[in-house]
Amino acid sequence: MGSASFFFVVLAAAALWLAVQSLDCGDYSDEVLSINYSAFLSTEWINKELSPSEVFRYKDGTTVRPILLRSTRVGGRFHRWSFGAGFFCASPCDLFVFSVFIVTNCGLSDTVFGTSEPQIVWSANRASPVRENATIELTTHGDLVLRDADGTRVWSSGTSGKSVAGMEIRKHGNLVMFDQKNVIVWQSFDHPTDSLVPGQSLMEGMRLTPNRSATNSTKNQFYVTVLGDGLYGYVESTPPQLYFSYPPMKDVKTVSDPTKATFQNGSLRIIVQKETAEYLAFIYYIKLPTSQFSQYMRLESDGHLRLHQWSDDENQWLESDVMEMMSGDCAYPKVCGEYGICTNGQCTCPHESNTNSNYFKPVDDRKANLGCKPLNPISCQDMQHHELLMLTDVSYFDNSHAVVNLTNRNDCKQACLKKCSCRAVMFRYGQNDSNGECFWVTKVFSLQSIKPEAAHYNSTAYLKVHLSPSRRYNSTAYSNSSSAPTPNKRKVILAITVPTTSILVLLLIVAILYLQRKRKYEDSDEDSEFDNLSSGMPLRFSFEKLRECTKGFSQKLGGGGFGSVFEGKLDEERVAVKRLEGARQGKKEFLAEVETIGSIEHINLIKLIGFCVEKSQRLLVYEYMSRGSLDRWIYNCHNNAPFDWCTRCRIILDIAKGLCYLHEGCRRKIAHLDIKPQNILLDENFSAKVADFGLSKLIDRDQSKVVTMMRGTPGYLAPEWLTSQITEKVDVYSFGVVILEIISGRKSIDHSRPEENVHIIYLLQEKARNNQWIDLIENNSDDMVSRQEEVIQMMKLAMWCLQNDSSHRPSMSTVIKVLEGTISVEADIIQSFLNANSAMSVQDKPYPYSVREASILSGPR
Ligand SMILES: *[C@@H]1O[C@H](CO)[C@@H](O)[C@H](O)[C@H]1NC(C)=O
Ligand SMILES: *[C@@H]1O[C@H](CO)[C@@H](O)[C@H](O)[C@H]1NC(C)=O
């Protein structure tokens, strides 16, 4: 190490000292403590005993030797927890991992910390820890290299050849190397290990894998990954077996933008983008508890994805499950080890009921949850000695490997016996045993016993076993009878204890009573609906009538996320009939929503004339708008003459009035959630009306409370879609985008333009900064250029609507006042807009969090 780099190590130590001191919750001025140095110098940190003020040592021996630390302020004060990067060793401290951690303690008691251990959220070398005197070096070539004490290269960031100006730990716990322009060269967020911190996204193709637990060194590992249409959890085997997937219902993804799962304070959001007639983004979110303090989620060695959060009250980390499995904890692949059967959390080994012969024994007699193993190993040499052990009312978590075209129980069994790699088949069926589904696995993890009434299906598991010589002659495995098993052949397995049985019986009775009541209710449903229709309610049509009036749905006006729209004629009056797709809700909920939508009348909102609800059909009949939707008129690909400025202003005011009525004029506040030109319709006189309001509620009300699905259109989505509570202010944001489109005559996201011009919001930022507003005007239209004062005022209004922080956006009634000239746009809008780091405006760039966050303060002083 040269003297220059020695100097930097000294600096680093000083920075550390400062950082550690600041942890005692005092009011220090530097929020960020990081080390900057020139890329031309090599910097090396050695993993060795530092002075007591520079390490965190816990009672049990766990030790952290930080290299970078970042304290976080909560309400102006440093809080108890902070992110750091450095060497970590767990008790008994002998091997170290270079990692990013959260330490939670304020007040450094000389050398020993309390019990709340550091939480590791990322690590470089968890599979190959290093010893005392290992080094981490940022080389002159821009590579971060970890070497063990003997000089063996253990890990590197793989950035050799890149120009690196510094390394820091960012607000959310992202370890970042950046170049002179502060562009990220490498970041730990791109290489997740087992955890996600708030603000971090798991991008399509990335995986979380658990640390192997010290006590259980089994080879089979879990992983959680993001694929094109959602989040998936697998346990490894060949092929991998699926144990959860989100969202449960899939839409086909067709857009190449990566799908991602973003963890935020309060939710895990899975964002899938899809190209339909109107390009949509589907946002599914799993609601999580919010926390004022530190949080992170981790995939653990039992396959659970758990949320960990610090509790100040209890002074410790608390944990809870992120995913709630439909069928409880028994649905986890290793809850009862291999071959174990899980019944209400109890584990047993599979056995035949009416004989006392066994094929399986527990791995450990005292620990049932470690699973079972076959008494005779299954070998492929003598497949003629294979038999299937039948387990009724037993199912399996993985249903992703179906044997296609096998619907018959016996064929399903034979298919498994013929194939050596098959270790079990599951036969799942409803009432009819000859019309089922057959699933196979090549490795058997935990099975679960089910109640067919509750699960709404029957399931039988067949485990492949190897017959011992003495049992080969009374085998029943090859009996070819395809009839249902007779009672004496039935091999029942599960000894359910008396109390659990009675609970189940009780639950069953409750369920039956509930179903009976529900049926009664539904039967009477049909008639009472008509009575309930008050005057002024939209008319109810039969499906036949609507089919007739649209000439068999032949003239399509448009299509979109909610379904297709057809032209029709009712008594000489032209109408638009929308046929909804994906309306999964029941009749009652549908009628309730229709009543709400039908009761809304405003000159700038499309009027709902009637509806149809029949079996699974859901249709809405709207007034017909002869000029079609706004997008056909404003993007300069149309054949019509461009609108003059007055028409543009009038359309903007119309939209604002329609939205204002939805937000402020109705009994119940209605957020539209999908404002865009396709949803603004024009009548003969180019008066604009907002369409499709209330529909997101109609369509996407999800059955489960945990997951919520939302959809909107990229380019119009407000940043808080990614982060926090959704309010009607998301419409204000989208409205701002629409204003810009109306002025500039282009789409908000236009990939046919040069890269720097693709996003209209970026373009606006740049033009506003350089005071070149006029550049945004469509084709430099003379009409608009001559009234540029007004046009620029309108762009400033759009900017106000586009504020990153939803609370800074104006309400729609304020927008109307600005449009009518009674108030003007606040002056500081431009400044705050320019500072905004809009997450959604970069939504098709891979990393919303890479937008520059806090400025980097220089190191120690
Ligand atoms: C998380 O959200 C809650 C509720 O919105 C808020 O009170 C809390 O301060 C947030 N926590 C952090 C760490 O920002
Ligand atoms: C299960 O199968 C039996 C007959 O084999 C049938 O009566 C019953 O309805 C089935 N249960 C379900 C939930 O499909």
Coordinates of C-alpha atoms in Angstrom, one line a residue, residues 281-807:
A281 CA -49.4 -2.1 -16.5
F282 CA -50.7 -4.5 -14.0
I283 CA -49.7 -3.8 -10.4
Y284 CA -50.5 -6.5 -7.9
Y285 CA -49.7 -5.8 -4.4
I286 CA -49.4 -7.8 -1.3
K287 CA -50.1 -5.6 1.6
L288 CA -47.6 -5.6 4.4
P289 CA -47.5 -3.9 7.8
T290 CA -45.9 -0.5 7.6
S291 CA -43.2 0.4 10.0
Q292 CA -41.6 3.6 11.1
F293 CA -38.4 1.8 11.7
S294 CA -36.3 -0.6 9.8
Q295 CA -37.7 -3.4 7.8
Y296 CA -36.5 -6.0 5.4
M297 CA -37.7 -9.3 3.9
R298 CA -35.7 -12.5 3.7
L299 CA -36.2 -15.9 2.1
E300 CA -35.4 -18.4 4.8
S301 CA -34.1 -21.9 4.8
D302 CA -37.6 -23.3 5.5
G303 CA -38.9 -21.6 2.3
H304 CA -40.8 -18.9 4.1
L305 CA -40.4 -15.3 2.8
R306 CA -40.5 -13.4 6.0
L307 CA -40.8 -9.7 6.8
H308 CA -38.5 -8.6 9.6
Q309 CA -39.2 -5.4 11.4
W310 CA -37.6 -3.6 14.2
S311 CA -39.9 -2.8 17.1
D312 CA -38.9 0.0 19.4
D313 CA -41.5 -1.1 22.0
E314 CA -40.2 -4.5 22.3
N315 CA -36.6 -3.6 21.5
Q316 CA -36.2 -6.4 19.1
W317 CA -36.8 -7.7 15.6
L318 CA -40.2 -9.2 14.9
E319 CA -41.1 -11.4 12.0
S320 CA -44.1 -12.3 10.0
D321 CA -44.9 -14.1 6.8
V322 CA -45.1 -12.2 3.5
M323 CA -47.0 -14.8 1.7
E324 CA -50.0 -16.4 3.3
M325 CA -50.4 -19.8 1.8
M326 CA -53.9 -20.7 0.8
S327 CA -53.7 -24.1 2.6
G328 CA -51.6 -22.9 5.5
D329 CA -48.2 -23.9 6.5
C330 CA -48.7 -27.5 5.4
A331 CA -48.2 -26.1 1.8
Y332 CA -44.5 -25.5 2.4
P333 CA -42.3 -28.1 0.7
K334 CA -40.2 -29.0 3.7
V335 CA -42.5 -28.5 6.5
C336 CA -42.4 -32.2 7.3
G337 CA -39.2 -33.0 5.4
E338 CA -39.1 -35.5 2.6
Y339 CA -42.0 -37.9 2.4
G340 CA -43.5 -36.5 5.6
I341 CA -47.3 -35.9 5.6
C342 CA -48.5 -32.7 7.2
T343 CA -51.8 -32.7 8.9
N344 CA -52.6 -29.4 10.7
G345 CA -49.0 -28.9 11.3
Q346 CA -48.3 -32.4 12.6
C347 CA -46.0 -34.7 10.7
T348 CA -46.3 -38.4 10.1
C349 CA -44.7 -40.9 7.8
P350 CA -46.7 -42.6 5.1
H351 CA -47.9 -46.1 5.9
E352 CA -50.4 -48.6 4.8
S353 CA -53.5 -48.6 7.0
N354 CA -54.6 -52.2 7.0
T355 CA -51.3 -54.0 7.3
N356 CA -48.6 -53.5 9.7
S357 CA -45.9 -53.4 7.1
N358 CA -44.1 -50.1 6.6
Y359 CA -42.3 -48.7 3.6
F360 CA -41.1 -45.6 5.4
K361 CA -39.4 -44.7 8.7
P362 CA -38.7 -41.4 10.3
V363 CA -35.3 -39.9 9.7
D364 CA -35.2 -39.1 13.4
D365 CA -37.6 -40.7 15.7
R366 CA -37.7 -37.7 18.0
K367 CA -38.0 -35.1 15.3
A368 CA -41.0 -35.9 13.1
N369 CA -40.5 -32.7 11.0
L370 CA -37.2 -34.0 9.6
G371 CA -39.1 -36.3 7.3
C372 CA -39.1 -39.9 6.4
K373 CA -37.0 -42.2 4.3
P374 CA -37.9 -45.3 2.3
L375 CA -36.8 -48.6 4.0
N376 CA -35.7 -49.9 0.7
P377 CA -33.9 -47.4 -1.6
I378 CA -35.5 -47.1 -5.0
S379 CA -33.2 -48.2 -7.7
C380 CA -33.7 -48.2 -11.4
Q381 CA -32.2 -51.7 -11.9
D382 CA -35.2 -53.7 -10.9
M383 CA -38.2 -51.6 -11.8
Q384 CA -40.4 -54.7 -11.7
H385 CA -40.2 -54.5 -8.0
H386 CA -41.6 -51.0 -7.8
E387 CA -45.0 -50.6 -6.3
L388 CA -47.2 -47.6 -5.6
L389 CA -48.3 -46.8 -2.1
M390 CA -51.7 -45.2 -2.2
L391 CA -52.6 -42.3 0.1
T392 CA -56.2 -41.1 -0.1
D393 CA -57.0 -37.5 0.6
V394 CA -53.4 -36.5 0.3
S395 CA -52.2 -33.7 -2.0
Y396 CA -49.0 -32.1 -3.0
F397 CA -47.9 -28.5 -3.3
D398 CA -46.5 -28.6 -6.8
N399 CA -49.1 -29.0 -9.5
S400 CA -47.0 -27.5 -12.3
H401 CA -46.0 -30.8 -13.9
A402 CA -49.1 -32.3 -15.2
V403 CA -49.0 -35.4 -17.5
V404 CA -51.0 -34.1 -20.4
N405 CA -53.8 -36.2 -21.7
L406 CA -53.9 -38.5 -18.7
T407 CA -57.2 -38.3 -17.1
N408 CA -57.6 -41.7 -15.8
R409 CA -56.4 -43.0 -12.5
N410 CA -54.9 -46.2 -13.7
D411 CA -53.1 -44.7 -16.7
C412 CA -51.7 -42.1 -14.3
K413 CA -50.3 -44.9 -12.0
Q414 CA -48.9 -46.9 -14.9
A415 CA -47.1 -43.9 -16.4
C416 CA -45.2 -43.4 -13.1
L417 CA -44.3 -47.1 -12.8
K418 CA -42.9 -47.1 -16.3
K419 CA -40.7 -44.1 -15.7
C420 CA -37.8 -44.6 -13.3
S421 CA -37.3 -40.9 -12.5
C422 CA -41.0 -40.6 -11.4
R423 CA -41.1 -40.9 -7.6
A424 CA -44.8 -40.2 -7.1
V425 CA -47.9 -39.2 -8.9
M426 CA -50.8 -37.2 -7.6
F427 CA -54.2 -37.9 -9.1
R428 CA -56.6 -35.0 -8.6
Y429 CA -60.3 -35.2 -9.6
G430 CA -63.7 -33.9 -8.8
Q431 CA -66.7 -36.1 -8.6
N432 CA -65.7 -38.2 -11.6
D433 CA -62.7 -40.4 -11.1
S434 CA -62.2 -41.0 -14.8
N435 CA -61.8 -37.3 -15.6
G436 CA -58.9 -36.2 -13.4
E437 CA -55.5 -34.7 -13.6
C438 CA -52.2 -36.5 -13.1
F439 CA -49.2 -34.7 -11.7
W440 CA -45.8 -36.3 -11.3
V441 CA -42.7 -35.5 -9.3
T442 CA -39.1 -36.7 -9.4
K443 CA -38.5 -36.0 -5.8
V444 CA -41.0 -36.1 -2.9
F445 CA -41.0 -33.3 -0.4
S446 CA -43.7 -32.9 2.2
L447 CA -47.2 -34.0 1.4
Q448 CA -50.4 -32.6 2.9
S449 CA -53.6 -34.3 3.9
I450 CA -56.7 -32.5 2.7
K451 CA -60.4 -32.5 3.3
P452 CA -61.9 -32.9 -0.2
E453 CA -65.0 -30.9 0.9
A454 CA -62.9 -28.0 2.0
A455 CA -60.4 -28.2 -0.8
H456 CA -63.1 -28.6 -3.4
Y457 CA -61.3 -31.5 -5.0
N458 CA -60.3 -35.1 -4.3
S459 CA -56.7 -36.0 -4.4
T460 CA -54.9 -39.3 -4.1
A461 CA -51.1 -39.6 -3.9
Y462 CA -49.2 -42.6 -5.1
L463 CA -45.7 -42.9 -3.8
K464 CA -43.3 -45.2 -5.5
V465 CA -41.8 -47.8 -3.1
H466 CA -39.4 -50.7 -3.7
L467 CA -40.8 -54.0 -2.5
S468 CA -38.6 -56.0 -0.2
P469 CA -38.3 -59.7 -1.4
S470 CA -40.7 -61.1 1.2
R471 CA -43.5 -58.8 0.1
R472 CA -43.2 -59.3 -3.6
Y473 CA -46.0 -61.9 -3.9
N474 CA -48.9 -60.4 -2.3
S475 CA -48.5 -57.1 -4.1
T476 CA -51.5 -55.4 -5.4
A477 CA -49.7 -52.8 -7.4
Y478 CA -50.1 -54.3 -10.8
S479 CA -53.8 -55.1 -10.4
N480 CA -55.3 -53.6 -13.5
S481 CA -58.7 -52.9 -12.1
S482 CA -59.5 -49.3 -13.0
S483 CA -62.6 -49.2 -10.8
A484 CA -62.6 -47.1 -7.7
P485 CA -60.8 -48.8 -4.8
T486 CA -62.9 -51.0 -2.7
P487 CA -62.9 -50.2 1.0
N488 CA -60.6 -53.1 2.0
K489 CA -58.1 -52.2 -0.6
R490 CA -58.1 -48.6 0.5
K491 CA -55.0 -47.7 2.3
V492 CA -55.8 -44.9 4.6
I493 CA -53.0 -43.3 6.4
L494 CA -53.7 -40.6 8.7
A495 CA -54.3 -41.0 12.3
I496 CA -56.0 -37.7 13.1
T497 CA -56.4 -37.0 16.7
V498 CA -59.9 -36.8 18.2
P499 CA -59.8 -33.0 19.0
T500 CA -58.7 -32.0 15.5
T501 CA -61.4 -34.3 14.0
S502 CA -64.1 -32.6 16.0
I503 CA -62.8 -29.2 15.0
L504 CA -62.9 -30.2 11.4
V505 CA -66.4 -31.6 11.7
L506 CA -67.5 -28.3 13.3
L507 CA -65.9 -26.3 10.5
L508 CA -67.6 -28.5 8.0
I509 CA -71.0 -28.0 9.6
V510 CA -70.4 -24.2 9.6
A511 CA -69.3 -24.4 5.9
I512 CA -72.4 -26.4 4.9
L513 CA -74.7 -24.1 6.7
Y514 CA -73.1 -21.1 5.1
L515 CA -73.3 -22.7 1.6
Q516 CA -77.0 -23.5 2.1
R517 CA -77.8 -20.0 3.2
K518 CA -75.8 -18.6 0.3
R519 CA -77.7 -20.8 -2.2
K520 CA -81.0 -19.7 -0.8
Y521 CA -79.9 -16.1 -1.2
E522 CA -78.8 -16.5 -4.7
D523 CA -82.0 -18.2 -5.8
S524 CA -84.1 -15.3 -4.7
D525 CA -81.5 -12.9 -6.2
E526 CA -82.9 -12.9 -9.7
D527 CA -86.3 -11.6 -8.9
S528 CA -85.5 -9.0 -6.3
E529 CA -83.1 -7.2 -8.5
F530 CA -85.8 -5.9 -10.7
D531 CA -87.8 -4.6 -7.7
N532 CA -84.7 -2.7 -6.5
L533 CA -84.3 -0.7 -9.6
S534 CA -85.3 2.7 -8.7
S535 CA -86.2 5.3 -11.3
G536 CA -83.2 7.0 -12.8
M537 CA -81.2 3.8 -12.6
P538 CA -79.7 2.6 -15.8
L539 CA -81.9 0.2 -17.8
R540 CA -81.4 -3.4 -17.7
F541 CA -81.1 -5.2 -21.0
S542 CA -81.1 -8.9 -21.9
F543 CA -78.0 -10.3 -23.6
E544 CA -80.1 -11.2 -26.6
K545 CA -81.4 -7.6 -27.0
L546 CA -77.8 -6.3 -26.9
R547 CA -76.6 -8.9 -29.3
E548 CA -79.4 -7.8 -31.7
C549 CA -78.8 -4.1 -31.3
T550 CA -75.1 -4.5 -32.1
K551 CA -75.7 -6.8 -35.0
G552 CA -74.0 -9.7 -33.2
F553 CA -71.2 -7.5 -31.9
S554 CA -70.0 -6.9 -35.4
Q555 CA -69.0 -3.2 -35.4
K556 CA -66.1 -2.8 -33.1
L557 CA -65.4 0.8 -32.0
G558 CA -62.4 0.0 -29.9
G559 CA -60.9 -2.3 -27.3
G560 CA -59.0 -1.9 -24.1
G561 CA -58.1 -3.3 -20.8
F562 CA -61.6 -3.8 -19.7
G563 CA -63.1 -5.3 -22.9
S564 CA -64.2 -4.4 -26.3
V565 CA -66.7 -1.7 -27.4
F566 CA -69.2 -2.2 -30.1
E567 CA -71.5 0.2 -31.9
G568 CA -75.2 -0.5 -31.5
K569 CA -78.6 1.1 -32.1
L570 CA -81.4 1.3 -29.6
D571 CA -84.6 2.8 -31.1
E572 CA -82.7 4.8 -33.6
E573 CA -80.4 6.1 -30.9
R574 CA -76.8 5.2 -31.4
V575 CA -75.1 3.6 -28.4
A576 CA -71.7 2.1 -27.5
V577 CA -71.9 -1.3 -25.9
K578 CA -68.9 -2.4 -23.8
R579 CA -68.5 -6.0 -23.2
L580 CA -66.4 -6.5 -20.0
E581 CA -63.7 -9.1 -19.8
G582 CA -62.4 -10.5 -16.6
A583 CA -65.3 -9.3 -14.4
R584 CA -65.1 -12.0 -11.8
Q585 CA -67.3 -10.5 -9.2
G586 CA -70.7 -11.6 -8.3
K587 CA -74.0 -10.1 -9.4
K588 CA -74.7 -8.2 -6.3
E589 CA -71.4 -6.3 -6.4
F590 CA -71.8 -5.7 -10.0
L591 CA -75.2 -4.2 -9.5
A592 CA -74.0 -2.1 -6.7
E593 CA -71.2 -0.6 -8.8
V594 CA -73.6 -0.1 -11.8
E595 CA -75.9 1.8 -9.5
T596 CA -73.1 4.1 -8.4
I597 CA -71.9 4.7 -11.9
G598 CA -75.4 5.1 -13.2
S599 CA -76.2 7.7 -10.6
I600 CA -73.3 10.0 -11.8
E601 CA -74.4 12.5 -14.3
H602 CA -72.3 15.3 -15.5
I603 CA -71.9 17.0 -18.8
N604 CA -68.3 16.0 -19.0
L605 CA -68.8 12.3 -18.0
I606 CA -70.0 9.6 -20.4
K607 CA -73.5 8.6 -19.5
L608 CA -74.3 5.1 -18.6
I609 CA -77.6 4.2 -20.3
G610 CA -78.0 0.6 -19.3
F611 CA -76.4 -2.7 -18.5
C612 CA -76.7 -6.4 -18.9
V613 CA -75.9 -9.1 -16.4
E614 CA -76.6 -12.6 -17.4
K615 CA -74.6 -15.7 -16.3
S616 CA -71.0 -14.7 -16.8
Q617 CA -71.9 -11.9 -19.2
R618 CA -71.4 -8.3 -18.0
L619 CA -72.2 -5.5 -20.5
L620 CA -72.5 -1.7 -20.2
V621 CA -74.4 0.5 -22.6
Y622 CA -73.1 4.0 -23.0
E623 CA -74.1 7.1 -25.0
Y624 CA -72.4 7.2 -28.3
M625 CA -69.7 9.8 -29.0
S626 CA -69.4 10.5 -32.7
R627 CA -65.9 11.9 -32.8
G628 CA -64.4 9.0 -31.0
S629 CA -61.5 9.1 -28.5
L630 CA -59.1 12.0 -28.1
D631 CA -56.0 10.0 -29.1
R632 CA -57.3 9.8 -32.6
W633 CA -57.2 13.6 -32.8
I634 CA -54.1 14.8 -30.9
Y635 CA -51.2 12.6 -32.0
N636 CA -50.0 14.1 -35.3
C637 CA -50.5 10.9 -37.2
H638 CA -54.1 11.7 -37.9
N639 CA -55.5 13.0 -41.1
N640 CA -57.5 15.7 -39.5
A641 CA -56.4 19.3 -39.3
P642 CA -54.7 20.0 -35.9
F643 CA -56.9 21.6 -33.3
D644 CA -56.5 25.3 -32.7
W645 CA -55.4 26.6 -29.4
C646 CA -58.9 27.4 -28.2
T647 CA -60.2 23.9 -28.9
R648 CA -57.2 22.5 -27.0
C649 CA -58.0 24.7 -24.0
R650 CA -61.7 23.8 -24.1
I651 CA -60.9 20.1 -24.2
I652 CA -58.5 20.4 -21.2
L653 CA -61.1 22.3 -19.3
D654 CA -63.8 19.7 -20.1
I655 CA -61.6 16.9 -18.8
A656 CA -60.8 18.9 -15.7
K657 CA -64.5 19.5 -15.0
G658 CA -65.3 15.8 -15.5
L659 CA -62.5 14.7 -13.1
C660 CA -63.4 17.4 -10.6
Y661 CA -66.9 16.1 -10.4
L662 CA -65.7 12.5 -9.9
H663 CA -63.3 13.6 -7.1
E664 CA -65.3 16.3 -5.4
G665 CA -68.9 16.3 -6.6
C666 CA -70.2 12.9 -5.8
R667 CA -71.4 11.3 -2.7
R668 CA -68.6 8.9 -2.9
K669 CA -65.2 10.0 -4.1
I670 CA -64.2 8.2 -7.3
A671 CA -60.7 7.9 -8.5
H672 CA -60.6 7.1 -12.2
L673 CA -57.2 5.5 -12.1
D674 CA -56.7 5.3 -15.8
I675 CA -56.9 8.8 -17.3
K676 CA -55.4 8.9 -20.8
P677 CA -56.5 10.2 -24.2
Q678 CA -58.1 6.8 -25.1
N679 CA -60.5 7.3 -22.2
I680 CA -61.5 10.8 -23.2
L681 CA -64.3 10.9 -25.9
L682 CA -65.4 13.7 -28.1
D683 CA -68.9 14.5 -29.3
E684 CA -70.0 16.2 -32.5
N685 CA -68.9 19.6 -31.2
F686 CA -65.6 18.4 -29.8
S687 CA -66.8 18.6 -26.2
A688 CA -64.8 16.1 -24.2
K689 CA -66.2 13.6 -21.8
V690 CA -64.4 11.2 -19.5
A691 CA -65.2 7.6 -20.0
D692 CA -64.6 4.3 -18.1
F693 CA -64.8 5.8 -14.6
G694 CA -65.7 3.3 -11.9
L695 CA -64.5 0.4 -14.0
S696 CA -61.3 -0.4 -12.2
K697 CA -63.5 -1.0 -9.2
L698 CA -65.9 -3.1 -11.2
I699 CA -63.2 -5.3 -12.6
D700 CA -60.4 -5.7 -10.2
R701 CA -62.0 -6.1 -6.9
D702 CA -60.0 -9.1 -5.8
Q703 CA -61.4 -11.8 -3.7
S704 CA -58.5 -11.9 -1.3
K705 CA -57.8 -9.1 1.1
V706 CA -54.1 -9.6 0.8
V707 CA -53.5 -9.0 -2.8
T708 CA -54.8 -6.0 -4.7
M709 CA -54.5 -5.7 -8.3
M710 CA -54.5 -2.4 -10.1
R711 CA -53.9 -1.5 -13.6
G712 CA -53.0 1.7 -15.4
T713 CA -51.1 2.7 -18.4
P714 CA -47.3 3.3 -18.4
G715 CA -46.6 6.9 -19.3
Y716 CA -49.6 8.1 -17.2
L717 CA -48.8 6.4 -13.9
A718 CA -48.1 8.6 -10.9
P719 CA -44.9 7.6 -9.0
E720 CA -46.9 6.6 -5.9
W721 CA -48.2 3.6 -7.7
L722 CA -44.8 2.1 -6.8
T723 CA -44.6 3.3 -3.3
S724 CA -47.6 4.3 -1.2
Q725 CA -51.3 4.8 -0.8
I726 CA -53.2 5.5 -4.0
T727 CA -55.5 8.5 -3.9
E728 CA -57.4 10.5 -6.5
K729 CA -54.2 12.5 -6.9
V730 CA -53.0 9.8 -9.3
D731 CA -55.6 11.2 -11.7
V732 CA -54.2 14.7 -11.4
Y733 CA -50.8 13.3 -12.4
S734 CA -52.2 11.5 -15.4
F735 CA -54.2 14.7 -16.3
G736 CA -50.9 16.6 -16.3
V737 CA -49.5 14.1 -18.8
V738 CA -52.6 14.4 -21.0
I739 CA -52.2 18.3 -21.0
L740 CA -48.6 17.8 -22.3
E741 CA -49.8 15.4 -25.0
I742 CA -52.5 17.8 -26.1
I743 CA -50.0 20.6 -26.5
S744 CA -47.2 18.7 -28.1
G745 CA -49.2 16.3 -30.2
R746 CA -47.1 13.3 -29.2
K747 CA -47.4 10.3 -26.9
S748 CA -46.0 10.5 -23.4
I749 CA -43.7 7.6 -24.2
D750 CA -42.6 7.4 -27.8
H751 CA -40.0 4.8 -28.6
S752 CA -39.6 6.0 -32.1
R753 CA -37.9 9.2 -30.9
P754 CA -34.2 9.6 -30.0
E755 CA -33.5 8.1 -26.6
E756 CA -33.3 11.5 -24.8
N757 CA -36.8 12.4 -26.1
V758 CA -38.6 9.2 -25.4
H759 CA -40.2 10.4 -22.2
I760 CA -42.2 13.6 -22.5
I761 CA -41.7 14.3 -18.8
Y762 CA -37.9 14.2 -19.2
L763 CA -38.2 16.4 -22.2
L764 CA -40.3 18.8 -20.2
Q765 CA -37.7 18.9 -17.4
E766 CA -35.0 19.7 -19.8
K767 CA -36.9 22.3 -21.8
A768 CA -38.1 24.0 -18.6
R769 CA -34.6 24.1 -17.2
N770 CA -33.3 25.8 -20.3
N771 CA -36.3 27.9 -20.8
Q772 CA -37.0 26.4 -24.2
W773 CA -40.7 25.8 -23.6
I774 CA -41.6 26.5 -27.2
D775 CA -39.8 23.4 -28.4
L776 CA -42.6 21.3 -26.9
I777 CA -45.3 22.9 -29.1
E778 CA -46.6 20.6 -31.7
N779 CA -44.8 21.3 -35.0
N780 CA -44.2 24.8 -33.8
S781 CA -47.8 25.5 -34.7
D782 CA -48.2 29.2 -35.6
D783 CA -51.4 29.4 -33.7
M784 CA -49.8 28.3 -30.5
V785 CA -46.5 30.1 -31.0
S786 CA -48.4 33.3 -31.4
R787 CA -50.0 32.7 -28.0
Q788 CA -47.0 31.2 -26.3
E789 CA -47.6 33.1 -23.0
E790 CA -50.8 31.1 -22.5
V791 CA -49.2 27.9 -23.8
I792 CA -46.4 28.2 -21.3
Q793 CA -48.8 28.9 -18.5
M794 CA -50.6 25.6 -19.4
M795 CA -47.3 23.7 -19.4
K796 CA -46.6 25.1 -15.9
L797 CA -50.0 23.9 -14.8
A798 CA -49.1 20.5 -16.2
M799 CA -45.9 20.6 -14.1
W800 CA -47.8 21.4 -11.0
C801 CA -50.0 18.3 -11.7
L802 CA -46.8 16.2 -12.2
Q803 CA -45.3 16.9 -8.8
N804 CA -43.6 13.8 -7.5
D805 CA -45.1 14.2 -4.1
S806 CA -48.9 13.7 -4.5
S807 CA -49.7 16.2 -1.7

